[in-house]
Short mmCIF file of C-alpha atoms in Angstrom, two decimals:
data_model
loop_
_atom_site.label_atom_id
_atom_site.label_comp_id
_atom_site.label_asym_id
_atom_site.label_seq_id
_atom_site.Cartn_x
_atom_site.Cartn_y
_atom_site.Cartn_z
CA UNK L 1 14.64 -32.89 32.36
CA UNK L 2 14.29 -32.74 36.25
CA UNK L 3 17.02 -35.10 37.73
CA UNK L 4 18.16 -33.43 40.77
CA UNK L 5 19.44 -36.81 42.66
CA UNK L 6 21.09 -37.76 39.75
CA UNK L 7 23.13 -34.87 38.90
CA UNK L 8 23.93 -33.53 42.46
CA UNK L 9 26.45 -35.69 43.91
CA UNK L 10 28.60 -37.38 40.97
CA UNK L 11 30.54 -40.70 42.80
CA UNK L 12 28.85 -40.64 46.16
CA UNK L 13 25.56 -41.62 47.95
CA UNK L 14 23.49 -41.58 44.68
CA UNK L 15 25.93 -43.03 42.09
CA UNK L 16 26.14 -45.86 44.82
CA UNK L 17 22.42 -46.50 44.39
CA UNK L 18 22.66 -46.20 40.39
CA UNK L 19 25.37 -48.97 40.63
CA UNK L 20 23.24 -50.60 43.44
CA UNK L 21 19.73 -50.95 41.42
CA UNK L 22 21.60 -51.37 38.26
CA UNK L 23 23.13 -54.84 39.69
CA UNK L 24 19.64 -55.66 41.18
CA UNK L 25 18.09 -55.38 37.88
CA UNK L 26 20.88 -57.14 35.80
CA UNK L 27 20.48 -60.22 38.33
CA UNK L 28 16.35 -60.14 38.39
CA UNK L 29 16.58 -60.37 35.13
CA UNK L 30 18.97 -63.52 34.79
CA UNK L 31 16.95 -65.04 37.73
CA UNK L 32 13.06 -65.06 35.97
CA UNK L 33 13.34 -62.82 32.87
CA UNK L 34 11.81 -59.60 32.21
CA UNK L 35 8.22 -58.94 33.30
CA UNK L 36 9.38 -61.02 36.07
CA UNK L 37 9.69 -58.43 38.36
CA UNK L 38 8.16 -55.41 39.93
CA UNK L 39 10.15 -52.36 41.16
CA UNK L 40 9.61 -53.53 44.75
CA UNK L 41 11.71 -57.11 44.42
CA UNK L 42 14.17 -54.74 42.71
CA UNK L 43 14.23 -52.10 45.48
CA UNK L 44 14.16 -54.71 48.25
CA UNK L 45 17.28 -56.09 46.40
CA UNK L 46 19.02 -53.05 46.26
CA UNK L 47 18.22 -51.85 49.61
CA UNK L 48 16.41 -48.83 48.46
CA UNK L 49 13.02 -47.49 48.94
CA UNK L 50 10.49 -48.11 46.22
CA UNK L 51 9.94 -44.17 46.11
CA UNK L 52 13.90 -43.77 45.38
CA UNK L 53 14.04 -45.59 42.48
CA UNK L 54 10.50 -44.13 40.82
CA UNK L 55 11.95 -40.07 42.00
CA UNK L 56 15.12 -41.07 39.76
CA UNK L 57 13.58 -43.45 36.44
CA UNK L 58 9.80 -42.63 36.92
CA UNK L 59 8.80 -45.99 35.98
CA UNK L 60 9.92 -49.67 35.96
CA UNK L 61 10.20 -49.26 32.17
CA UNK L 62 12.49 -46.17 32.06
CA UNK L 63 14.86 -48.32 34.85
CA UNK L 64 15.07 -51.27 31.98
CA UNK L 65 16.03 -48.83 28.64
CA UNK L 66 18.62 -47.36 31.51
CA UNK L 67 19.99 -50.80 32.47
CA UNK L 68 19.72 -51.92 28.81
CA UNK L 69 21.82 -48.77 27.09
CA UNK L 70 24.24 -48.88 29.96
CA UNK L 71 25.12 -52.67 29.12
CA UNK L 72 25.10 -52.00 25.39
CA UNK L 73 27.35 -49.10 25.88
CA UNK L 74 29.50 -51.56 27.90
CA UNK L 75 29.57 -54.94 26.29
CA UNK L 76 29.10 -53.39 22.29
CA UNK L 77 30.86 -50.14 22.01
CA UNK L 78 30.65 -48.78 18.51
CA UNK L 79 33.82 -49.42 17.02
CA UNK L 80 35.66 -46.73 14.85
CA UNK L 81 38.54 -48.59 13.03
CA UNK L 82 38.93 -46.09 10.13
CA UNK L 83 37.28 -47.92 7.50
CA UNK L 84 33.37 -48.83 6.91
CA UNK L 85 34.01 -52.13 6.05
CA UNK L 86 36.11 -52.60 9.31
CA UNK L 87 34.01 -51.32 11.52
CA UNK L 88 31.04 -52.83 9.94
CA UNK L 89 32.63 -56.34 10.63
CA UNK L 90 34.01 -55.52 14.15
CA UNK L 91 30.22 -54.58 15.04
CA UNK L 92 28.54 -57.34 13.37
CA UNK L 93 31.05 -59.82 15.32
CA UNK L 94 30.49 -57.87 18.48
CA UNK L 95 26.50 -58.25 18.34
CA UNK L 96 26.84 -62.00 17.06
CA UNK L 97 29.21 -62.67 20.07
CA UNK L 98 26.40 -60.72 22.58
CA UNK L 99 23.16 -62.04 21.11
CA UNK L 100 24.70 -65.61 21.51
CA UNK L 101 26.21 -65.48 24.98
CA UNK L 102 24.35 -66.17 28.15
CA UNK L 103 22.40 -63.12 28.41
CA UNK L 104 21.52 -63.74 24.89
CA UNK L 105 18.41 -62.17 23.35
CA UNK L 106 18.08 -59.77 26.20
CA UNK L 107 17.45 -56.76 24.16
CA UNK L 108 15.28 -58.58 22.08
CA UNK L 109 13.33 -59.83 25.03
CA UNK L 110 13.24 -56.23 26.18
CA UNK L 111 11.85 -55.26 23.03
CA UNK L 112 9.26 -57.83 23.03
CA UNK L 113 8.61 -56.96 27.18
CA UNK L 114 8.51 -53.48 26.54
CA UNK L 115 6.02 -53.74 23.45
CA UNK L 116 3.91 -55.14 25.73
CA UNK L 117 3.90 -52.69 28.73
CA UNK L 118 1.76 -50.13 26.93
CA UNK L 119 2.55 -46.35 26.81
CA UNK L 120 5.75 -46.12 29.14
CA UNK L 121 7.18 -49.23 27.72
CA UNK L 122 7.13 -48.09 24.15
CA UNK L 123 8.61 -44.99 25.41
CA UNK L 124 11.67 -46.79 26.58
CA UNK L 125 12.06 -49.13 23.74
CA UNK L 126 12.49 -46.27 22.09
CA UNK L 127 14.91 -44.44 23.83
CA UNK L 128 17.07 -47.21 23.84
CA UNK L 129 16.68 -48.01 20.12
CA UNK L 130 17.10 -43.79 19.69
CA UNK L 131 20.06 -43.71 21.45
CA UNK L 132 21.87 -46.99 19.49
CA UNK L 133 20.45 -45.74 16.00
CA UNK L 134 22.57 -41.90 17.05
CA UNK L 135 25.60 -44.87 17.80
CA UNK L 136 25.23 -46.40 14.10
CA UNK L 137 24.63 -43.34 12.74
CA UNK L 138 27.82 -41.71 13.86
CA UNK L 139 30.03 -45.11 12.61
CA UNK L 140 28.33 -44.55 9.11
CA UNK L 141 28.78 -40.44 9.51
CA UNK L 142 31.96 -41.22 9.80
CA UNK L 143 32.68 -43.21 6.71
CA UNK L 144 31.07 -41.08 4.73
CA UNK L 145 33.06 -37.73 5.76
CA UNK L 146 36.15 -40.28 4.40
CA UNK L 147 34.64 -40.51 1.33
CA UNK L 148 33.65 -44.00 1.49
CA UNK L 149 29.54 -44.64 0.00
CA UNK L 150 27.87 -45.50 3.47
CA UNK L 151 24.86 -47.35 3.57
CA UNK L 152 21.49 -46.38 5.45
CA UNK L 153 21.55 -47.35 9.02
CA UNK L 154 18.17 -48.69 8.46
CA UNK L 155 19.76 -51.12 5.98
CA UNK L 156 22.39 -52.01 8.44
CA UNK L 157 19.77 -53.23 10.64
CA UNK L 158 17.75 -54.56 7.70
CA UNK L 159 20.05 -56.87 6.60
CA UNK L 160 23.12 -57.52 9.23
CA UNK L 161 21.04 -57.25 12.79
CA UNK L 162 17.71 -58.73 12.05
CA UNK L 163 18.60 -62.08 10.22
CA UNK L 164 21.37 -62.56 13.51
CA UNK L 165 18.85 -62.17 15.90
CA UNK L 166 15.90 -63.35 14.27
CA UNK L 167 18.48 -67.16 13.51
CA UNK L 168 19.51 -66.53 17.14
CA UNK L 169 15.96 -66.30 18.50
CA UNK L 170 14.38 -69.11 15.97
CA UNK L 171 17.79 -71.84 16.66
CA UNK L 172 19.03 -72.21 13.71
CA UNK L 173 22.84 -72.71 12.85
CA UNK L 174 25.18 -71.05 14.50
CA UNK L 175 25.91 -67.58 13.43
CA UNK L 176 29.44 -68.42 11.83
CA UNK L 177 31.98 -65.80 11.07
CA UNK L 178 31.92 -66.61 7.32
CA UNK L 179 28.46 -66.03 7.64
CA UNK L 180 28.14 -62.78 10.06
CA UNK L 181 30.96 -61.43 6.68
CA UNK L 182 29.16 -62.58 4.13
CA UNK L 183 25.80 -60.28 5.64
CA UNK L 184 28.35 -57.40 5.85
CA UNK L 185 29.31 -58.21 2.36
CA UNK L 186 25.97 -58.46 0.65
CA UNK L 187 25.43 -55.18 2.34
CA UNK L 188 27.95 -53.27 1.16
CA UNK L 189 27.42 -54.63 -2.36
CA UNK L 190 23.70 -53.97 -2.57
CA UNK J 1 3.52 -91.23 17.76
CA UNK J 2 0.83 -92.73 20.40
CA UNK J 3 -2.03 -90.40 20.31
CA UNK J 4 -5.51 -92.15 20.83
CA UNK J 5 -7.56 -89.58 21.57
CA UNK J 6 -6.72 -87.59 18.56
CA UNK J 7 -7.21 -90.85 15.69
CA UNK J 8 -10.02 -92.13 17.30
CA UNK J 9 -13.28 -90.25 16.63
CA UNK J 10 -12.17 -87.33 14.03
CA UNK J 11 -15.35 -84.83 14.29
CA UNK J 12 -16.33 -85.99 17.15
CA UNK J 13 -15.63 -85.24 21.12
CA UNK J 14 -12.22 -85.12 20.08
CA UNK J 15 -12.37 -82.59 17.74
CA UNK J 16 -14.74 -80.79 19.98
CA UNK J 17 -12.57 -80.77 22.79
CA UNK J 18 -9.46 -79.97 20.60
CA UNK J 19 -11.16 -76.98 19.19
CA UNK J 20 -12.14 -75.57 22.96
CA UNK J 21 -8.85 -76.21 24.28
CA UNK J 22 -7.43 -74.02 20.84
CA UNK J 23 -9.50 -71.20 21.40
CA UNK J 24 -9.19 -71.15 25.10
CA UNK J 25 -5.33 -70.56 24.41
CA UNK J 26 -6.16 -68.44 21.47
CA UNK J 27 -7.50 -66.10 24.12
CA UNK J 28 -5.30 -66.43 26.76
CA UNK J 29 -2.85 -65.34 25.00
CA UNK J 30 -4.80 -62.09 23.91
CA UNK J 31 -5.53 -61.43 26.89
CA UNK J 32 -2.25 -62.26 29.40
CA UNK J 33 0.17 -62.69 26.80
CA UNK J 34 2.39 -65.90 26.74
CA UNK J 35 4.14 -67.38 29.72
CA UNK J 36 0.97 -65.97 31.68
CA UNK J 37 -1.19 -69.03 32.13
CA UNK J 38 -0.86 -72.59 32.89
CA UNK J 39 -2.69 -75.37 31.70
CA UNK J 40 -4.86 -75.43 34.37
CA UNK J 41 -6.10 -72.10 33.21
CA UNK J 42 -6.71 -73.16 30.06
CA UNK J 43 -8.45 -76.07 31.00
CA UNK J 44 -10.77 -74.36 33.82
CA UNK J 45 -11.18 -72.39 30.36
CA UNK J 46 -11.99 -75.28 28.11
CA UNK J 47 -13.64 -76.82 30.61
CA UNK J 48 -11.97 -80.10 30.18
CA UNK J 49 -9.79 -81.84 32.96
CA UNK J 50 -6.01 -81.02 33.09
CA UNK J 51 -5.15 -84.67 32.41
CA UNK J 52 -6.74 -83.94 29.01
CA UNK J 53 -4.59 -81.43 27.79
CA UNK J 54 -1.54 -83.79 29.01
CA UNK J 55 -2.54 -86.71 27.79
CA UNK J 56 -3.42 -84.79 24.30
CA UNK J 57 -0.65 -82.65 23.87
CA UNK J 58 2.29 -83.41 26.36
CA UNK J 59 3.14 -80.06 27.53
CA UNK J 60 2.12 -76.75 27.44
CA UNK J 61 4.77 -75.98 25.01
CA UNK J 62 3.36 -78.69 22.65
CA UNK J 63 0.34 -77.11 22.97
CA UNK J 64 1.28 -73.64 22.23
CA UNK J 65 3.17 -74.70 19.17
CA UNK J 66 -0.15 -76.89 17.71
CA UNK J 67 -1.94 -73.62 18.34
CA UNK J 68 0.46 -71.43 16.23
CA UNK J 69 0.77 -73.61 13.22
CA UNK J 70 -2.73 -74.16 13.10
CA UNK J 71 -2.75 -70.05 12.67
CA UNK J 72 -0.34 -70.01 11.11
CA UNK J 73 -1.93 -72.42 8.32
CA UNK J 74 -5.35 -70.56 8.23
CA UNK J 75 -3.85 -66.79 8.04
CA UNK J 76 -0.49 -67.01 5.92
CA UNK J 77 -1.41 -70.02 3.73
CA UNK J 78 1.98 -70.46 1.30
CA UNK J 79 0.98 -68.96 -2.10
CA UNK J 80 1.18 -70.70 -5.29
CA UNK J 81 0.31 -67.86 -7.86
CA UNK J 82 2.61 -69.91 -10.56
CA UNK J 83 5.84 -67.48 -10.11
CA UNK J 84 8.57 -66.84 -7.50
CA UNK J 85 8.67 -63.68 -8.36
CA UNK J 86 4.62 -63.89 -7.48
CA UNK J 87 5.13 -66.21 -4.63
CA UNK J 88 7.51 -64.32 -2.86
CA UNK J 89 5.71 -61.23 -3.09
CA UNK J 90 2.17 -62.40 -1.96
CA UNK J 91 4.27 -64.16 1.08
CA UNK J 92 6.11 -61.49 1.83
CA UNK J 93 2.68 -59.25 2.06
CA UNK J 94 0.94 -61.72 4.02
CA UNK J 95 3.62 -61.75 6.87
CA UNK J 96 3.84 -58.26 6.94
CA UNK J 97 -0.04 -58.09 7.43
CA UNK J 98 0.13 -60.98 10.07
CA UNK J 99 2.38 -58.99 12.51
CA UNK J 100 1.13 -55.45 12.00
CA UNK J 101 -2.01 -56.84 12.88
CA UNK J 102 -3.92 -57.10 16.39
CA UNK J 103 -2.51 -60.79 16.78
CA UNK J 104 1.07 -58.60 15.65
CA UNK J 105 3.98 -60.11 16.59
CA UNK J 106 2.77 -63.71 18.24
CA UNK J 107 5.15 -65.56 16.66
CA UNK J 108 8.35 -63.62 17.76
CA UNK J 109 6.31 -63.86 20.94
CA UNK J 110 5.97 -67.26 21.33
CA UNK J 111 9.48 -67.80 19.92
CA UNK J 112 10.75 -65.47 22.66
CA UNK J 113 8.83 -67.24 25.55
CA UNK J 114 9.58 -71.30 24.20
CA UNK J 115 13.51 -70.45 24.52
CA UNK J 116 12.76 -69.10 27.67
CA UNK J 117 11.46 -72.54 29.16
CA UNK J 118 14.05 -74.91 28.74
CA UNK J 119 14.18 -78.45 26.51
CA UNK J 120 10.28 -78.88 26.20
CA UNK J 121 10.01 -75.52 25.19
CA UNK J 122 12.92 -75.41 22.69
CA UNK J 123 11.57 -78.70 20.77
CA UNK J 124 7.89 -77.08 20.53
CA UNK J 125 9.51 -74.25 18.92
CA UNK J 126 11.82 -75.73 16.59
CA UNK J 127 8.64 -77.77 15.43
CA UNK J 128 6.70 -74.60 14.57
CA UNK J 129 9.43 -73.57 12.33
CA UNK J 130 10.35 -77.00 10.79
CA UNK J 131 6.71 -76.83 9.90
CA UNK J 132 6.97 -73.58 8.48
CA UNK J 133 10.82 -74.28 6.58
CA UNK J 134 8.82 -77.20 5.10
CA UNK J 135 6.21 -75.23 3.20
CA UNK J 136 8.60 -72.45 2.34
CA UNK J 137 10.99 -74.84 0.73
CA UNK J 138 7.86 -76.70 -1.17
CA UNK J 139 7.09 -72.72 -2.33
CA UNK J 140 11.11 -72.59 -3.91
CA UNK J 141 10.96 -75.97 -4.99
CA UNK J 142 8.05 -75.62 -6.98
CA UNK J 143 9.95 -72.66 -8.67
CA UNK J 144 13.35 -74.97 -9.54
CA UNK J 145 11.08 -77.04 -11.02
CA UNK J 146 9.33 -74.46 -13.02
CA UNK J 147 13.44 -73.73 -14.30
CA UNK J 148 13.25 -70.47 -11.58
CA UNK J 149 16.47 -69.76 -10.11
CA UNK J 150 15.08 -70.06 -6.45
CA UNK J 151 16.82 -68.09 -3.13
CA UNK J 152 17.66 -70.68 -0.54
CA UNK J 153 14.87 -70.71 2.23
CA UNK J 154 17.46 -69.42 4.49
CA UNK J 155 17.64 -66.11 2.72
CA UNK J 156 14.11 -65.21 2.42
CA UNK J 157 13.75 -65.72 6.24
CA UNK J 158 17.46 -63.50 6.66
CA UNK J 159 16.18 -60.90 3.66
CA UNK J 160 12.62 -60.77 3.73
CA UNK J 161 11.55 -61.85 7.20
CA UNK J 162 13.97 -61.18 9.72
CA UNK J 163 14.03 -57.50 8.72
CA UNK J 164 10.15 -56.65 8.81
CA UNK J 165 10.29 -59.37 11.94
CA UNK J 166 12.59 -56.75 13.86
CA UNK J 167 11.43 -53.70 12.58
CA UNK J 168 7.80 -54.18 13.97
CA UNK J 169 9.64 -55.87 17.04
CA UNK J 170 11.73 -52.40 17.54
CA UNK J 171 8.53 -50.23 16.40
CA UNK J 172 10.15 -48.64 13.14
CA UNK J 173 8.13 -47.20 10.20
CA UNK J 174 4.84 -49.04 8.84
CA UNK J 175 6.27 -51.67 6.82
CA UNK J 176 5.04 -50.21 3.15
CA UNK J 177 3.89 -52.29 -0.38
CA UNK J 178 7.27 -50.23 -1.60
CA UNK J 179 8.95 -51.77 1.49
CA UNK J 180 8.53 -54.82 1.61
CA UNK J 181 8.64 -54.93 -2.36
CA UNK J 182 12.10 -53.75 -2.06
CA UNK J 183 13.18 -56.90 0.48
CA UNK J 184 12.02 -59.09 -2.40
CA UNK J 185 13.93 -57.20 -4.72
CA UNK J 186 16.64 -57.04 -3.17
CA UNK J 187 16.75 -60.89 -2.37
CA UNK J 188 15.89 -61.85 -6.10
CA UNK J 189 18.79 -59.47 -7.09
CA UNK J 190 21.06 -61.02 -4.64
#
C-alpha cells in the first residue's frame, strides 16, 4: 500500500489531522447518523482540505472502517484472561455494554450504511469485519494452544453476537448478564 | 382506533388509494433506501394529497411499518406443515430467501432507520415485530398442542434468525440448506 502522509511523520502535522478527522467523523456521526455526511462537512469540520483526507483513506467509506476499527480497538479490546470461558464472558459483556450505550448500534448501522454504498462500501465493511474476525480468532487460537476445545469463530458470532445485536436493534429486553452467560454457555456446550 | 377512511368503503377509493400509497413506498424504498423520502414524496408519488397519508396512517413511521407487515404477510407466510420440526425448517428457509433476495435485508433496514427517528419511530417498529412474535408464537403453540416440546419464540429469533440476520448484514458465506438446517438443529437440540 501507498501511504506516504501517513507513515512519514509519526506524532506531528499528519497524526494531528488523523486525530483531527477522526473526531470530525465520530461527532458527524452522533449529530445525523451515517450517510449523513459527505467528506466535505467532515473536512470543513476538521479544517482540512477535501483532497487531504481522499490522498490518505481514498474514499468516504475507507475513512468510516478506519474510524470504526479504531473505536473498536479502543472501547472492546479482545480480552485474554487465560481461560476460553473467561474471555468469552469478558467479551460478550464488553459488546453487550457497547451495543447498548449511546453510540449503540453504530457498527451495525455501519454495516447496514456500508451495504448500501456499493463497491467501496462493501470493501470497508469488510476490512473492518476482517480485521475483528483476525481479533476473535487469536482469543480462540489461544485457547486452543492451552488445550481447551475452542469453538468456531463463526459460531461465536452465530450464537453470542447476533442474537445481542439483533434484541438490541429489534427492543426487546434488556440484554441481562444472566442472559449475555447463558449465550456463552449454550455455546460452549453445543 | 379512529380510522374512517380505512372502514368505510373496503374495495373501493380506499383501498385504491391504500394500495398506491403501498407501492409508491414499496419503490421508494428500492430506489433511495429508507430515511430518503418524505411523505410528500410519496404522495407526489401516489398522487394523493399529503393530508391523506396523515390522516390514514399518522406518520411516516406508521406507514413504513403497515408496508412491511403487509410484505412481510405475502412473502414469509408462517408455515403450518403439521410439525415443528417441519415448521421451523420451512420458516427458517423462507427468511433466509427473504434477505438474500433483491428486497435483502429491508427489515434490518427499516429496523435500523425506525430507532433512528425517535418515539414515533420506535412504536412503528415495535408493532412490526409484535406482529411478527404473534404469528411465531401461534406457529409453537400449535406444536404444544400437538404434545411438541416447542423452543420459546425468543430462541428461534436468538438461534435461527439473529445469526443468518447478521451474517447477510456483515456479508459472510451464502447462507446454505446445510446452514440454516444446522440453526434448527441446533435450537431443537438445545
Amino acid at each position: 500500500m501507498d501511504e506516504p502522509q501517513r507513515a512519514r511523520r509519526p506524532g506531528g502535522r499528519s497524526a494531528r489531522v488523523g486525530a483531527e478527522v477522526h473526531r470530525a467523523v465520530t461527532e458527524l456521526i452522533s449529530e445525523r447518523g451515517y450517510g449523513n455526511f459527505t467528506v466535505g462537512d467532515i473536512a470543513a469540520r476538521a479544517r482540512v482540505a477535501d483532497s487531504s483526507i481522499y490522498r490518505r483513506w481514498g474514499s468516504l467509506e475507507a475513512l468510516l472502517a478506519d474510524v470504526a476499527i479504531t473505536r473498536l480497538d479502543a472501547q472492546s479490546p479482545m480480552p485474554d484472561t487465560g481461560s476460553l470461558d473467561g474471555d468469552l464472558r469478558t467479551y460478550a459483556a464488553q459488546v453487550a455494554r457497547e451495543i447498548t450505550g449511546p453510540e449503540g448500534l453504530a457498527l451495525l448501522r455501519l454495516a447496514v450504511a456500508l451495504a448500501s454504498t456499493g463497491e467501496q462500501g462493501l470493501r470497508a465493511r469488510d476490512e473492518v469485519l476482517a480485521e475483528r474476525a483476525r481479533q476473535l480468532q487469536s482469543m480462540l487460537d489461544r485457547a486452543t494452544e492451552r488445550g481447551e476445545q475452542a469453538p468456531d469463530a463463526l459460531a461465536v458470532l452465530d450464537h453470542v453476537m447476533a442474537p445481542m445485536y439483533i434484541r438490541v436493534l429489534f427492543g426487546l429486553d434488556p440484554l441481562s448478564p444472566d442472559y449475555i452467560d447463558g449465550l456463552v454457555d449454550r455455546l460452549l456446550r453445543g
